[in-house]
mmCIF file of N, CA and C and ligand atoms in Angstrom:
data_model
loop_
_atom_site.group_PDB
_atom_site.id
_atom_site.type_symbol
_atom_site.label_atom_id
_atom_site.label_comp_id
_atom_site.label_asym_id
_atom_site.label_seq_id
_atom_site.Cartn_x
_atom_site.Cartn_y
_atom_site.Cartn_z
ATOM 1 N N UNK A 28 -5.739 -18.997 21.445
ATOM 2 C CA UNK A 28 -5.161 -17.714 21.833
ATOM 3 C C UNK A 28 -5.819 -16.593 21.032
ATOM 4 N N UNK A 29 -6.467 -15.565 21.702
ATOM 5 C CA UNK A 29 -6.822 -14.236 21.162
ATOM 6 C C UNK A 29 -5.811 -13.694 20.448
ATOM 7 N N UNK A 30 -5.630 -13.216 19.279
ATOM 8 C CA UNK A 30 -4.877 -12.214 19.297
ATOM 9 C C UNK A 30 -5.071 -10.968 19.304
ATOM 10 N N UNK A 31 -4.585 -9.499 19.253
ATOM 11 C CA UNK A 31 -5.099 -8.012 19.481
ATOM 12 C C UNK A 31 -5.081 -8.017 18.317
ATOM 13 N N UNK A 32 -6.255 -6.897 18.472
ATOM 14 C CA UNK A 32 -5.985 -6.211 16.934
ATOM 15 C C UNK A 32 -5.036 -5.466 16.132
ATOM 16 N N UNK A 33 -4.508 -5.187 16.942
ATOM 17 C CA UNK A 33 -2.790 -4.745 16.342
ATOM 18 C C UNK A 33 -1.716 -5.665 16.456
ATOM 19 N N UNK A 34 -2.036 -6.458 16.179
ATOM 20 C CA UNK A 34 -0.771 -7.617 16.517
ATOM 21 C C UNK A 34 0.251 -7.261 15.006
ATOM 22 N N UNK A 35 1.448 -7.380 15.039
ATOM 23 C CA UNK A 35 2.353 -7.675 13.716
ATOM 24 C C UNK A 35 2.000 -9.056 12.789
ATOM 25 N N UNK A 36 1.857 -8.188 11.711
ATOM 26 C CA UNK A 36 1.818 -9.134 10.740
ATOM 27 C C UNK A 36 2.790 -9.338 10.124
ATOM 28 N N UNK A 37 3.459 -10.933 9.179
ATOM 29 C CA UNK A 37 4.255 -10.771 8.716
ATOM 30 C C UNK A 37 4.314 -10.692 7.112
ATOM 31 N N UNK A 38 4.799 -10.275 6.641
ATOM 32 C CA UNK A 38 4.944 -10.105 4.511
ATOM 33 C C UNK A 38 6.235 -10.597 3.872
ATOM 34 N N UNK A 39 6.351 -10.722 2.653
ATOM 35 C CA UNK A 39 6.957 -10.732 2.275
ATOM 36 C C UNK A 39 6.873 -10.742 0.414
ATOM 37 N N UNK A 40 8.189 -10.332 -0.376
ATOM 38 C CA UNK A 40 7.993 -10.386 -1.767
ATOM 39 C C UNK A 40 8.256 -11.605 -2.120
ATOM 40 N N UNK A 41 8.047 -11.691 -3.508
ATOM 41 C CA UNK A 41 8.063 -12.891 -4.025
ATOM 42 C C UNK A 41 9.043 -14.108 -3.777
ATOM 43 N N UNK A 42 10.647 -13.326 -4.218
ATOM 44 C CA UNK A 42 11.471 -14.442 -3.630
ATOM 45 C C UNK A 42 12.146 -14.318 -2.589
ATOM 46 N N UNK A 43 11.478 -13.794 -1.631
ATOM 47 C CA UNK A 43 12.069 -13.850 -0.130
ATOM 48 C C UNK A 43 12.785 -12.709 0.160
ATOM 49 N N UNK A 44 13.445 -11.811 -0.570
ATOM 50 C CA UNK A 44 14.595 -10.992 -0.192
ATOM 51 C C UNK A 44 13.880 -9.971 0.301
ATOM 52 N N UNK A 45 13.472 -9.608 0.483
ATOM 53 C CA UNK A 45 12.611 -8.472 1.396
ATOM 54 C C UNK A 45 11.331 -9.492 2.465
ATOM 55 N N UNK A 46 11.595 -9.237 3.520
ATOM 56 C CA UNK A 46 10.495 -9.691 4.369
ATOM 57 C C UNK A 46 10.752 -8.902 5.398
ATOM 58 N N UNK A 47 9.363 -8.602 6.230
ATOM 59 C CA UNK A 47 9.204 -7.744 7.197
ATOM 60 C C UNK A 47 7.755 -7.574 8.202
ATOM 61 N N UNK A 48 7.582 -7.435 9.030
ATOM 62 C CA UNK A 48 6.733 -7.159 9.789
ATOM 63 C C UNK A 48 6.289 -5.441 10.490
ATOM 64 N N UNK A 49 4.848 -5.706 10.379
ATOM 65 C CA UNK A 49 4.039 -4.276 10.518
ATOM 66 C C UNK A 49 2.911 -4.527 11.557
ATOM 67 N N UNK A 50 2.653 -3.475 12.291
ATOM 68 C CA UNK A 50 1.711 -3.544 12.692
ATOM 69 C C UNK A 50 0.235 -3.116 11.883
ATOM 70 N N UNK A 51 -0.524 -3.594 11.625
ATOM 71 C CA UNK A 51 -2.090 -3.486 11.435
ATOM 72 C C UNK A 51 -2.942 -3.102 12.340
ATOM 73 N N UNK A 52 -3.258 -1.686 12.364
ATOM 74 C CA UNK A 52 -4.477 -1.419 13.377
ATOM 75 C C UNK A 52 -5.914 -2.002 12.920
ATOM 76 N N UNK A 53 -6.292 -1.791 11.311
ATOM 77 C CA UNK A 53 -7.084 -1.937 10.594
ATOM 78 C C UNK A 53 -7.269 -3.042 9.716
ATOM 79 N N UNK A 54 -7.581 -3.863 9.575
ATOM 80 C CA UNK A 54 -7.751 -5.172 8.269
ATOM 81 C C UNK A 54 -8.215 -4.823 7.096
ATOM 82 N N UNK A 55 -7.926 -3.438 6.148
ATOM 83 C CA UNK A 55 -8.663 -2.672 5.058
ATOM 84 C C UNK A 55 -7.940 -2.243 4.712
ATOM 85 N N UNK A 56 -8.230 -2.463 3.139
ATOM 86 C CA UNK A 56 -7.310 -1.892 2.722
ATOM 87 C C UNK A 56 -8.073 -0.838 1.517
ATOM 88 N N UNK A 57 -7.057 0.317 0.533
ATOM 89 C CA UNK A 57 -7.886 0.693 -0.230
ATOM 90 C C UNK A 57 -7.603 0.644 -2.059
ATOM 91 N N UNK A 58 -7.654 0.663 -3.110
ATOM 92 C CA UNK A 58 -7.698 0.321 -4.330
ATOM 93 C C UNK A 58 -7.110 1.936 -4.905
ATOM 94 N N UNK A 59 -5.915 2.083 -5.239
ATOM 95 C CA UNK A 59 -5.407 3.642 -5.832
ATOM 96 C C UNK A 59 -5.443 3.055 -7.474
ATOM 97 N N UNK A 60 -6.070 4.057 -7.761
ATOM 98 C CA UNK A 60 -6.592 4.331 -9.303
ATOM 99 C C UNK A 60 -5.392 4.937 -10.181
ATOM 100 N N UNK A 61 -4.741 5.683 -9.592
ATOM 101 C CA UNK A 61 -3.544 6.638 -9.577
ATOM 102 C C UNK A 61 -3.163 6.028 -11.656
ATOM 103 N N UNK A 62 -2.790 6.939 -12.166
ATOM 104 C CA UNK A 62 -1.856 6.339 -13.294
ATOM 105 C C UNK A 62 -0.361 5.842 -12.843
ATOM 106 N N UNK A 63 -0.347 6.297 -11.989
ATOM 107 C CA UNK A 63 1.447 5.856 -10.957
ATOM 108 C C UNK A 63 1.373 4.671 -10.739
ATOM 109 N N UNK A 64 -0.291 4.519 -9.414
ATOM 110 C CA UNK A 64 0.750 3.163 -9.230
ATOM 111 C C UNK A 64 0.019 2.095 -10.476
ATOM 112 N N UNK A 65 -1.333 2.480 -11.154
ATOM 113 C CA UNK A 65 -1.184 1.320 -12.009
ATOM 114 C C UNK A 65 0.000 0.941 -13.215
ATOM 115 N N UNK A 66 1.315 2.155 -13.193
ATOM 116 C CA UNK A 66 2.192 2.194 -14.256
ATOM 117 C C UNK A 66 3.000 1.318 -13.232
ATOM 118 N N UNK A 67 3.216 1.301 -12.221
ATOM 119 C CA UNK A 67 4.385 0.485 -11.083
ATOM 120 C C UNK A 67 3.565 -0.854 -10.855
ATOM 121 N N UNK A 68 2.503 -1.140 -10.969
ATOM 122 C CA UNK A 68 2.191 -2.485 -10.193
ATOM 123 C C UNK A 68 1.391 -3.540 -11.188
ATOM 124 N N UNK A 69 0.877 -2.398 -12.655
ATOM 125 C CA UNK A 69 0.234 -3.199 -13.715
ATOM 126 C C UNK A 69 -0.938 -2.850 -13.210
ATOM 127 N N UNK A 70 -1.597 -2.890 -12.523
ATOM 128 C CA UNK A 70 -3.047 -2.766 -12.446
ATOM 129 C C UNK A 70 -3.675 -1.496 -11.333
ATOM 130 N N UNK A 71 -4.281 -1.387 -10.819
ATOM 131 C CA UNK A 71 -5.049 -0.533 -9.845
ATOM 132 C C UNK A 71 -3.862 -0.856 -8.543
ATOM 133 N N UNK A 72 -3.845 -0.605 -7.723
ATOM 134 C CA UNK A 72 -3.208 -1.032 -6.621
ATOM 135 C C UNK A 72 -3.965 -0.970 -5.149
ATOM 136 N N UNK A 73 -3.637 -2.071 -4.725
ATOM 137 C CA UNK A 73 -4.736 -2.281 -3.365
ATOM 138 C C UNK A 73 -3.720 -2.903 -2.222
ATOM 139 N N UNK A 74 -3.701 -1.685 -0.913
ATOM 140 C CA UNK A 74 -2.852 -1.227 -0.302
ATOM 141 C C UNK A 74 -3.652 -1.323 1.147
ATOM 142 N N UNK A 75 -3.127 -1.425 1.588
ATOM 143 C CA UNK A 75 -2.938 -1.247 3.322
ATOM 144 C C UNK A 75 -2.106 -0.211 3.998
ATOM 145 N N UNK A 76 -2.967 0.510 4.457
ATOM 146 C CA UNK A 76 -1.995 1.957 5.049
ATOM 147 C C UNK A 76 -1.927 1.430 6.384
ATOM 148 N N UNK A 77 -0.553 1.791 7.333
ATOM 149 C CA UNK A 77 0.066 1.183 8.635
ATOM 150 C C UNK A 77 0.713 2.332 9.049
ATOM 151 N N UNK A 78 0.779 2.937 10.189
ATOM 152 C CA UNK A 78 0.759 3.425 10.848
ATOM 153 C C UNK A 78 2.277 3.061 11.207
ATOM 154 N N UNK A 79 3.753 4.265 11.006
ATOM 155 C CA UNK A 79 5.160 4.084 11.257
ATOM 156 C C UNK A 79 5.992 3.661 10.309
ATOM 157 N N UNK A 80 6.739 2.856 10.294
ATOM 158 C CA UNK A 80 7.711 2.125 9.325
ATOM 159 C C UNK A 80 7.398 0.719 9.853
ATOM 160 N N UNK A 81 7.836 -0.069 8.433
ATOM 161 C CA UNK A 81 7.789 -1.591 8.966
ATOM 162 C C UNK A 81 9.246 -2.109 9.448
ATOM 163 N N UNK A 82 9.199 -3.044 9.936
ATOM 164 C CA UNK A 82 10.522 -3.296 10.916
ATOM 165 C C UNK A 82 10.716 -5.048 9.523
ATOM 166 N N UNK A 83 12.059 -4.698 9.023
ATOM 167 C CA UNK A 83 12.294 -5.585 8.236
ATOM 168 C C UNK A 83 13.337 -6.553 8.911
ATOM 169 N N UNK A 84 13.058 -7.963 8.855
ATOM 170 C CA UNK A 84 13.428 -8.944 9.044
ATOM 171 C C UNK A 84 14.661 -9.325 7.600
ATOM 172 N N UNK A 85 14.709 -8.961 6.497
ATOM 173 C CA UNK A 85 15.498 -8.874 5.491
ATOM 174 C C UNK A 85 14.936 -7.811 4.588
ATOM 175 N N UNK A 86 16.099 -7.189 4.244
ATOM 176 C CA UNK A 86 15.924 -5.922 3.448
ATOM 177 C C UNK A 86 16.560 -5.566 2.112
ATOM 178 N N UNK A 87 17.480 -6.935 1.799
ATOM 179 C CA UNK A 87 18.328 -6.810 1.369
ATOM 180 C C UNK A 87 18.257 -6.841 -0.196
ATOM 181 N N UNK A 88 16.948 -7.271 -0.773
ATOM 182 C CA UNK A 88 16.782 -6.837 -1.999
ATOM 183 C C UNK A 88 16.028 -5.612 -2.190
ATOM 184 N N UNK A 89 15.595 -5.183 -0.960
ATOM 185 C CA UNK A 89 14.782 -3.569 -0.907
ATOM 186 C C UNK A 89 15.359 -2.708 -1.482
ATOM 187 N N UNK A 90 14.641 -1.799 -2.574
ATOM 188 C CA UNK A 90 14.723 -0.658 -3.267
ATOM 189 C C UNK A 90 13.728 0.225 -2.588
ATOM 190 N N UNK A 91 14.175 2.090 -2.687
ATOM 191 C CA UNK A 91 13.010 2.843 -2.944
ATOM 192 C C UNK A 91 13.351 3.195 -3.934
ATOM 193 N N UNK A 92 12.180 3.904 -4.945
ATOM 194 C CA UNK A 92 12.456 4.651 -5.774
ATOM 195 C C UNK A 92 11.163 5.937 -5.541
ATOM 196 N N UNK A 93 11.856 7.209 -5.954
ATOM 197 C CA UNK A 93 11.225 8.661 -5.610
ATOM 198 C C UNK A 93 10.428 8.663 -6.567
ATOM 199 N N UNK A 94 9.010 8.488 -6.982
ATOM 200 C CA UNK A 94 8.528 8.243 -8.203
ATOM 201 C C UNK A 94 7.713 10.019 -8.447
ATOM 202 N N UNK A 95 7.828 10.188 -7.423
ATOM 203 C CA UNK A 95 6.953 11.657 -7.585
ATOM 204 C C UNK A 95 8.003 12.801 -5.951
ATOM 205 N N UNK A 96 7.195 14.256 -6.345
ATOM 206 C CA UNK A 96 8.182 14.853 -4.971
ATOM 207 C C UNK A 96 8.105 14.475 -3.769
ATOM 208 N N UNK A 97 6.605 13.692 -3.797
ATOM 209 C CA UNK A 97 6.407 13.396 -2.215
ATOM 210 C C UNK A 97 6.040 12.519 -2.028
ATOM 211 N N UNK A 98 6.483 11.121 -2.933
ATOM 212 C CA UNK A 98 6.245 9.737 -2.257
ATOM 213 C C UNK A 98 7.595 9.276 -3.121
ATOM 214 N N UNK A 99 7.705 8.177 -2.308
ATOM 215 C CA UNK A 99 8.899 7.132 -2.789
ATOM 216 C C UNK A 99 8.189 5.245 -2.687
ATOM 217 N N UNK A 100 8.442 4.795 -3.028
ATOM 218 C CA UNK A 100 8.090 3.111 -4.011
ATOM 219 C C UNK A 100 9.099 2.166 -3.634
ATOM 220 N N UNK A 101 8.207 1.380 -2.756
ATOM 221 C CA UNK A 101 9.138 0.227 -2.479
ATOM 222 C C UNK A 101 9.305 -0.825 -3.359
ATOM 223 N N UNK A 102 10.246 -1.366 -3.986
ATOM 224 C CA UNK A 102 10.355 -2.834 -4.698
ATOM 225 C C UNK A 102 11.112 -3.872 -4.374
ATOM 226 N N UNK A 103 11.103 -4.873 -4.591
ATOM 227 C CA UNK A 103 12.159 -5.678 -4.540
ATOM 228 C C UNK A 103 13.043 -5.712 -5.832
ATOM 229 N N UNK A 104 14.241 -5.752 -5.555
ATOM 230 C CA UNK A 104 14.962 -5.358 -7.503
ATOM 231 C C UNK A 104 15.382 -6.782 -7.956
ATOM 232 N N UNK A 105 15.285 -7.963 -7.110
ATOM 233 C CA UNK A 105 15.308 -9.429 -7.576
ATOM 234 C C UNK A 105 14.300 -9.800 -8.593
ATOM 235 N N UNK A 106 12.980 -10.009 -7.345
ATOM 236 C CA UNK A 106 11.963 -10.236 -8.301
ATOM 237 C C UNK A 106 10.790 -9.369 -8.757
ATOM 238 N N UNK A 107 10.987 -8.329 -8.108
ATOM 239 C CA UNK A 107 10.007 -6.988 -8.793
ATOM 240 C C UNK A 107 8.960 -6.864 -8.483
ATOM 241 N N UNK A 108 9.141 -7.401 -7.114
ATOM 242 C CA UNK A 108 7.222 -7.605 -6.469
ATOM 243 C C UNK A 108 7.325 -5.762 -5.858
ATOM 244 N N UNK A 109 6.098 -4.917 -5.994
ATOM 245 C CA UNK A 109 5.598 -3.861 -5.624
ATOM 246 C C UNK A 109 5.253 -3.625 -4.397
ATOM 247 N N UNK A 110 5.842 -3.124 -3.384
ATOM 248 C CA UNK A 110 5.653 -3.615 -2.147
ATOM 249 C C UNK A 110 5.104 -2.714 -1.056
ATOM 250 N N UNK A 111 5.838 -1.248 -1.204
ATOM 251 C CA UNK A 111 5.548 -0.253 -0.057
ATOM 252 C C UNK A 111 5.389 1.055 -1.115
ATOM 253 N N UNK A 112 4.697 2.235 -0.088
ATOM 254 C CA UNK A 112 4.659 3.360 -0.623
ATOM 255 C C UNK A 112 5.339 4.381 0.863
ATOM 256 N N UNK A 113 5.557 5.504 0.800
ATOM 257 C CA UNK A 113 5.742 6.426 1.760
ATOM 258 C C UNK A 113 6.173 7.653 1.538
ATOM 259 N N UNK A 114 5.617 8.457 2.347
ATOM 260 C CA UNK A 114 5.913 10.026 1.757
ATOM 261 C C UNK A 114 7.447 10.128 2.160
ATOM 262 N N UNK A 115 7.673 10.829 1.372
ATOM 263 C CA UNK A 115 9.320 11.381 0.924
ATOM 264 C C UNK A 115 10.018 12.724 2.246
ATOM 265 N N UNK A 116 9.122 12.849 2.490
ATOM 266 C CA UNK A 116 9.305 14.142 3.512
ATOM 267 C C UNK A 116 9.280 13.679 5.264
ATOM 268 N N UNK A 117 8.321 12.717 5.086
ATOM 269 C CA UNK A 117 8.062 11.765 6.690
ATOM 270 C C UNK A 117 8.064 10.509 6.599
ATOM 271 N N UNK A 118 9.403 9.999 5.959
ATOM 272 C CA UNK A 118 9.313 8.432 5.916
ATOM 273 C C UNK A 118 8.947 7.437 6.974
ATOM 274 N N UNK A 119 9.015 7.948 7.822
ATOM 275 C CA UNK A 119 9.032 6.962 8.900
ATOM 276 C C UNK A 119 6.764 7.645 9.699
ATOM 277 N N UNK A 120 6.050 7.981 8.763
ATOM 278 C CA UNK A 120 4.855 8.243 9.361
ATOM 279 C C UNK A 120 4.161 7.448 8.908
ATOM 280 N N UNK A 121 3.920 6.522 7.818
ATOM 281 C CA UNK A 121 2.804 5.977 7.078
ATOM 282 C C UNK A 121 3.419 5.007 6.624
ATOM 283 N N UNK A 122 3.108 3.530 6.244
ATOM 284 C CA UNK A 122 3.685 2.965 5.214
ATOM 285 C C UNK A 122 2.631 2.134 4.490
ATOM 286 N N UNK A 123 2.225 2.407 3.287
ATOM 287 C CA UNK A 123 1.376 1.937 2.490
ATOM 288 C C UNK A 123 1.631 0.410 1.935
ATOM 289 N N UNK A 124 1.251 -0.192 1.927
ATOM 290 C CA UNK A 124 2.016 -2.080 1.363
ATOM 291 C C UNK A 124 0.535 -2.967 0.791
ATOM 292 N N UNK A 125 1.452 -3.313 -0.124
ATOM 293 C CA UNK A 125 0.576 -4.269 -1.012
ATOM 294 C C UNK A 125 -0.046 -5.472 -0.438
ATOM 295 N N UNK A 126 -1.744 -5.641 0.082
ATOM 296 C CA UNK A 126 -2.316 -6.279 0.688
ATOM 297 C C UNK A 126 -1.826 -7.735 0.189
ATOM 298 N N UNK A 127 -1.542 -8.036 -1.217
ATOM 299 C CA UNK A 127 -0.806 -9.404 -0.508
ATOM 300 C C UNK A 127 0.357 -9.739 -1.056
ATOM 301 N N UNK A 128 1.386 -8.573 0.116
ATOM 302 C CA UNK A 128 2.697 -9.407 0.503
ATOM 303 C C UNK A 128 2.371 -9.672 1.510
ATOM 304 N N UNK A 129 1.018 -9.284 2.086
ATOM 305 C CA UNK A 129 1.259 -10.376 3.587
ATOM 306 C C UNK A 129 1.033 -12.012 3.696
ATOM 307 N N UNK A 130 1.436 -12.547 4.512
ATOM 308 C CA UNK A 130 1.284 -14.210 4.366
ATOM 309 C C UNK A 130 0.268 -14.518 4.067
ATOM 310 N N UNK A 131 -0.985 -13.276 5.301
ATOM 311 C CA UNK A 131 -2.236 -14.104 5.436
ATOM 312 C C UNK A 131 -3.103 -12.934 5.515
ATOM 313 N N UNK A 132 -3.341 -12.093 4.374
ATOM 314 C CA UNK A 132 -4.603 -11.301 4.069
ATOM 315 C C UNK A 132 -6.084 -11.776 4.068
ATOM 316 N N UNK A 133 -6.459 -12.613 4.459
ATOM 317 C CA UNK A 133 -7.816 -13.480 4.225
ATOM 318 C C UNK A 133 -8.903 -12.913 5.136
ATOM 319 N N UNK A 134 -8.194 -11.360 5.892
ATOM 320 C CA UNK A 134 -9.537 -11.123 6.833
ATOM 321 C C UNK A 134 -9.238 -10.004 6.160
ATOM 322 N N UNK A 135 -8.515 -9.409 5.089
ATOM 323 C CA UNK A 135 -8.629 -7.879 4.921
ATOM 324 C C UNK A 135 -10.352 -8.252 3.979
ATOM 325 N N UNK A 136 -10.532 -6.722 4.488
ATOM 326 C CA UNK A 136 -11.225 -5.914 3.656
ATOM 327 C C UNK A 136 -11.770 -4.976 2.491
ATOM 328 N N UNK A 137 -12.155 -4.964 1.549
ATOM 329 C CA UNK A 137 -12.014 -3.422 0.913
ATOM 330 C C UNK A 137 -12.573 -2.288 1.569
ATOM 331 N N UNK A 138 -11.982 -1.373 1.670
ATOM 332 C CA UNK A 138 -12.470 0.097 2.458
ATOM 333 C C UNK A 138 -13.014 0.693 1.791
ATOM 334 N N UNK A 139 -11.770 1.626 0.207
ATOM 335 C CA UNK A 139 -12.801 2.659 -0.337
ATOM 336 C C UNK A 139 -11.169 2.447 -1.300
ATOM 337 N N UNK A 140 -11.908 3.463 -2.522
ATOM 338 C CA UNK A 140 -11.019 3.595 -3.727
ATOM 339 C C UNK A 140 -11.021 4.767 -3.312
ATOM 340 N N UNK A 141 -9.381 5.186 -3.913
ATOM 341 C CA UNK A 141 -8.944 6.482 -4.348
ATOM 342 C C UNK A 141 -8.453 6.832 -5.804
ATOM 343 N N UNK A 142 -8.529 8.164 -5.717
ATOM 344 C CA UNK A 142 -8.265 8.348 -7.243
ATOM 345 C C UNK A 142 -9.020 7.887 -8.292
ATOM 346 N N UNK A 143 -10.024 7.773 -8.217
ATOM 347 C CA UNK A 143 -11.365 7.388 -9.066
ATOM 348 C C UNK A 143 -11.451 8.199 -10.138
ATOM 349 N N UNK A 144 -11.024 9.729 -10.323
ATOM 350 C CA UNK A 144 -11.307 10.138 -11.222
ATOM 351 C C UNK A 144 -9.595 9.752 -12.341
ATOM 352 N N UNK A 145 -8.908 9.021 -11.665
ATOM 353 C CA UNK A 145 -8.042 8.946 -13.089
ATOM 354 C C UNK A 145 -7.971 7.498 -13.688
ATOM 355 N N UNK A 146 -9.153 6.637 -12.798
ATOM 356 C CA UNK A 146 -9.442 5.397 -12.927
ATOM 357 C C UNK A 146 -9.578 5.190 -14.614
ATOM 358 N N UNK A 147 -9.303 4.057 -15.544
ATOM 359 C CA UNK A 147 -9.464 3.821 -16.723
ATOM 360 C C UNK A 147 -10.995 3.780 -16.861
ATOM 361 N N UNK A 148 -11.384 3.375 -17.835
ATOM 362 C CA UNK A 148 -12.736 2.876 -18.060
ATOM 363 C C UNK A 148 -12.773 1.607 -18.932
ATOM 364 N N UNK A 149 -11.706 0.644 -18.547
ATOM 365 C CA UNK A 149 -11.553 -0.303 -19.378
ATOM 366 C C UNK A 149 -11.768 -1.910 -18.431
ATOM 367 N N UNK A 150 -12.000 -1.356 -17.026
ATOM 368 C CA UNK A 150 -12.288 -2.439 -15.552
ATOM 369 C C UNK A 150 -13.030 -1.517 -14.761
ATOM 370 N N UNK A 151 -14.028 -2.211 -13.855
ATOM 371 C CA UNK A 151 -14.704 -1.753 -13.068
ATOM 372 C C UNK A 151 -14.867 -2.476 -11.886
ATOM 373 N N UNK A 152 -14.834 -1.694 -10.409
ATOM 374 C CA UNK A 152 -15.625 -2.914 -9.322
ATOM 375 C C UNK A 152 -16.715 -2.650 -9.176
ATOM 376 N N UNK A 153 -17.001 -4.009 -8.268
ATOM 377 C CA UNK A 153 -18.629 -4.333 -7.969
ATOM 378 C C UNK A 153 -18.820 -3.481 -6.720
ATOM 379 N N UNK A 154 -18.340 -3.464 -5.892
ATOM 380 C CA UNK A 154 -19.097 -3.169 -4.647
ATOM 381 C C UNK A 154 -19.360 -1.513 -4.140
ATOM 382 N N UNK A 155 -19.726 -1.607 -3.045
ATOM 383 C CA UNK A 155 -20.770 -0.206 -2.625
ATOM 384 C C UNK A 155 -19.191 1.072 -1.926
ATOM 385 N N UNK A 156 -18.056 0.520 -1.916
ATOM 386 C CA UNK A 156 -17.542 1.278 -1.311
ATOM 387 C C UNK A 156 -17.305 2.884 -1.938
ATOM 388 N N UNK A 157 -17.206 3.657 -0.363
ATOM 389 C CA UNK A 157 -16.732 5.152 -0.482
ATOM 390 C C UNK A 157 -15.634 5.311 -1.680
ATOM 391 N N UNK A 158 -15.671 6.091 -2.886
ATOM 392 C CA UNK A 158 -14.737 6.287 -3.944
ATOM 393 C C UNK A 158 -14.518 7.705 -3.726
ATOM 394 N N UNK A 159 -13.352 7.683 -3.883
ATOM 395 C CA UNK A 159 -12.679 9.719 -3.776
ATOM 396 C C UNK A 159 -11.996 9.600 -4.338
ATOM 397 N N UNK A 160 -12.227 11.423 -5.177
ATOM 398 C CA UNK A 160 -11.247 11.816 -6.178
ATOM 399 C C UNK A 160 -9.978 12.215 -5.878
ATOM 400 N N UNK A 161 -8.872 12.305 -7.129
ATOM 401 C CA UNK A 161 -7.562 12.423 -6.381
ATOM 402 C C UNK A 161 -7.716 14.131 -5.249
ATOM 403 N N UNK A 162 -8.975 14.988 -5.842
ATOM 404 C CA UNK A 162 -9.017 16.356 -4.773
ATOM 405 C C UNK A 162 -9.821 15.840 -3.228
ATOM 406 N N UNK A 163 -10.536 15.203 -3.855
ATOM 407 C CA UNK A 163 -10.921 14.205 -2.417
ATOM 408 C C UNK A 163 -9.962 13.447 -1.376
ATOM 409 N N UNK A 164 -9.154 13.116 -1.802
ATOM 410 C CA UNK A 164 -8.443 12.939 -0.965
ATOM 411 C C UNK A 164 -6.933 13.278 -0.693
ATOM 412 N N UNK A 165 -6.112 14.101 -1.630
ATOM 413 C CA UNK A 165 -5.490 15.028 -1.191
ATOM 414 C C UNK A 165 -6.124 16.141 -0.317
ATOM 415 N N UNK A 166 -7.247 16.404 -0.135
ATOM 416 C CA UNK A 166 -7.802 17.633 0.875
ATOM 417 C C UNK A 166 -7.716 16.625 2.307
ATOM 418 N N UNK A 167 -8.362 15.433 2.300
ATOM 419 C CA UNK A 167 -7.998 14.377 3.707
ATOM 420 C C UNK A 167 -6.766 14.288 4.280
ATOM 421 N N UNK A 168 -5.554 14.218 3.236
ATOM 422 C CA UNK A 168 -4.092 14.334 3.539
ATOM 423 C C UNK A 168 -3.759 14.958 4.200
ATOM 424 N N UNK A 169 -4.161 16.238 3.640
ATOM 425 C CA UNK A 169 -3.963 18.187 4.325
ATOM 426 C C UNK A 169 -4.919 18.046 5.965
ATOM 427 N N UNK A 170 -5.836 17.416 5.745
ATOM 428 C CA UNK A 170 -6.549 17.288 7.246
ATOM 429 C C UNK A 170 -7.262 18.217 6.990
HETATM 430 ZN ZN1 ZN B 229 11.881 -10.393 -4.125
HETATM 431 ZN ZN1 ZN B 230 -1.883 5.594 -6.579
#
């Protein structure tokens, strides 16, 4: 069986209490440098942006938290897996998620880093991708 390229994928956190399904237009994801989310996730964070809200199958250990004016942070408050991002103003337009709460990330991609300029200098990646600064791509946001 083919499947489309937008087919729903399914995710989930660590111990089950949050699981949910999204659609994926794209198999890419991108690496935020941010001091945010490496203070929320421990490291760089590498995300998958999706197009709407995800449609949760259990929600019930789901947290947001407002970490800044215009995004809010998904967690699970069981086991503390880092899960979603979304602007605070249009929750329901974007939902950013941690490439692997999904079951089966094995065809994502890396796209491009953001926030490069608040990146540490204590890790580095290898590869050739597009890197933008946090003005680089807050000006993309704005359109
Ligand atoms: Zn959990
Ligand atoms: Zn970030």
């Amino acid at each position: 069986m083919t499947e489309s390229a937008d087919h729903k994928r399914r995710g989930q956190c660590l111990c089950g209490g949050v699981v949910f399904e999204i659609t994926v237009p794209r198999p890419s994801y991108h690496v935020c440098h941010c001091g945010m989310c490496r203070r929320w996730g421990g490291g760089p964070w590498m995300a998958v942006v999706c197009p709407g809200p995800a449609t949760f199958i259990s929600d019930e250990t789901l947290a947001w938290f407002q970490g800044s004016k215009w995004a809010e942070r998904g967690h699970c408050t069981k086991c503390g897996a880092s899960l979603f991002f979304r602007l605070a103003s249009k929750p329901d337009a974007i939902t950013a998620i941690s490439v692997d709460a999904f079951d089966d990330a094995s065809d994502f991609t890396l796209g491009r880093h953001i926030y490069v300029d608040a990146q540490p200098g204590r890790y580095a990646f290898a590869d050739d991708c597009p890197r933008l600064t946090e003005a680089e791509f807050q000006a993309e946001m704005r359109g």
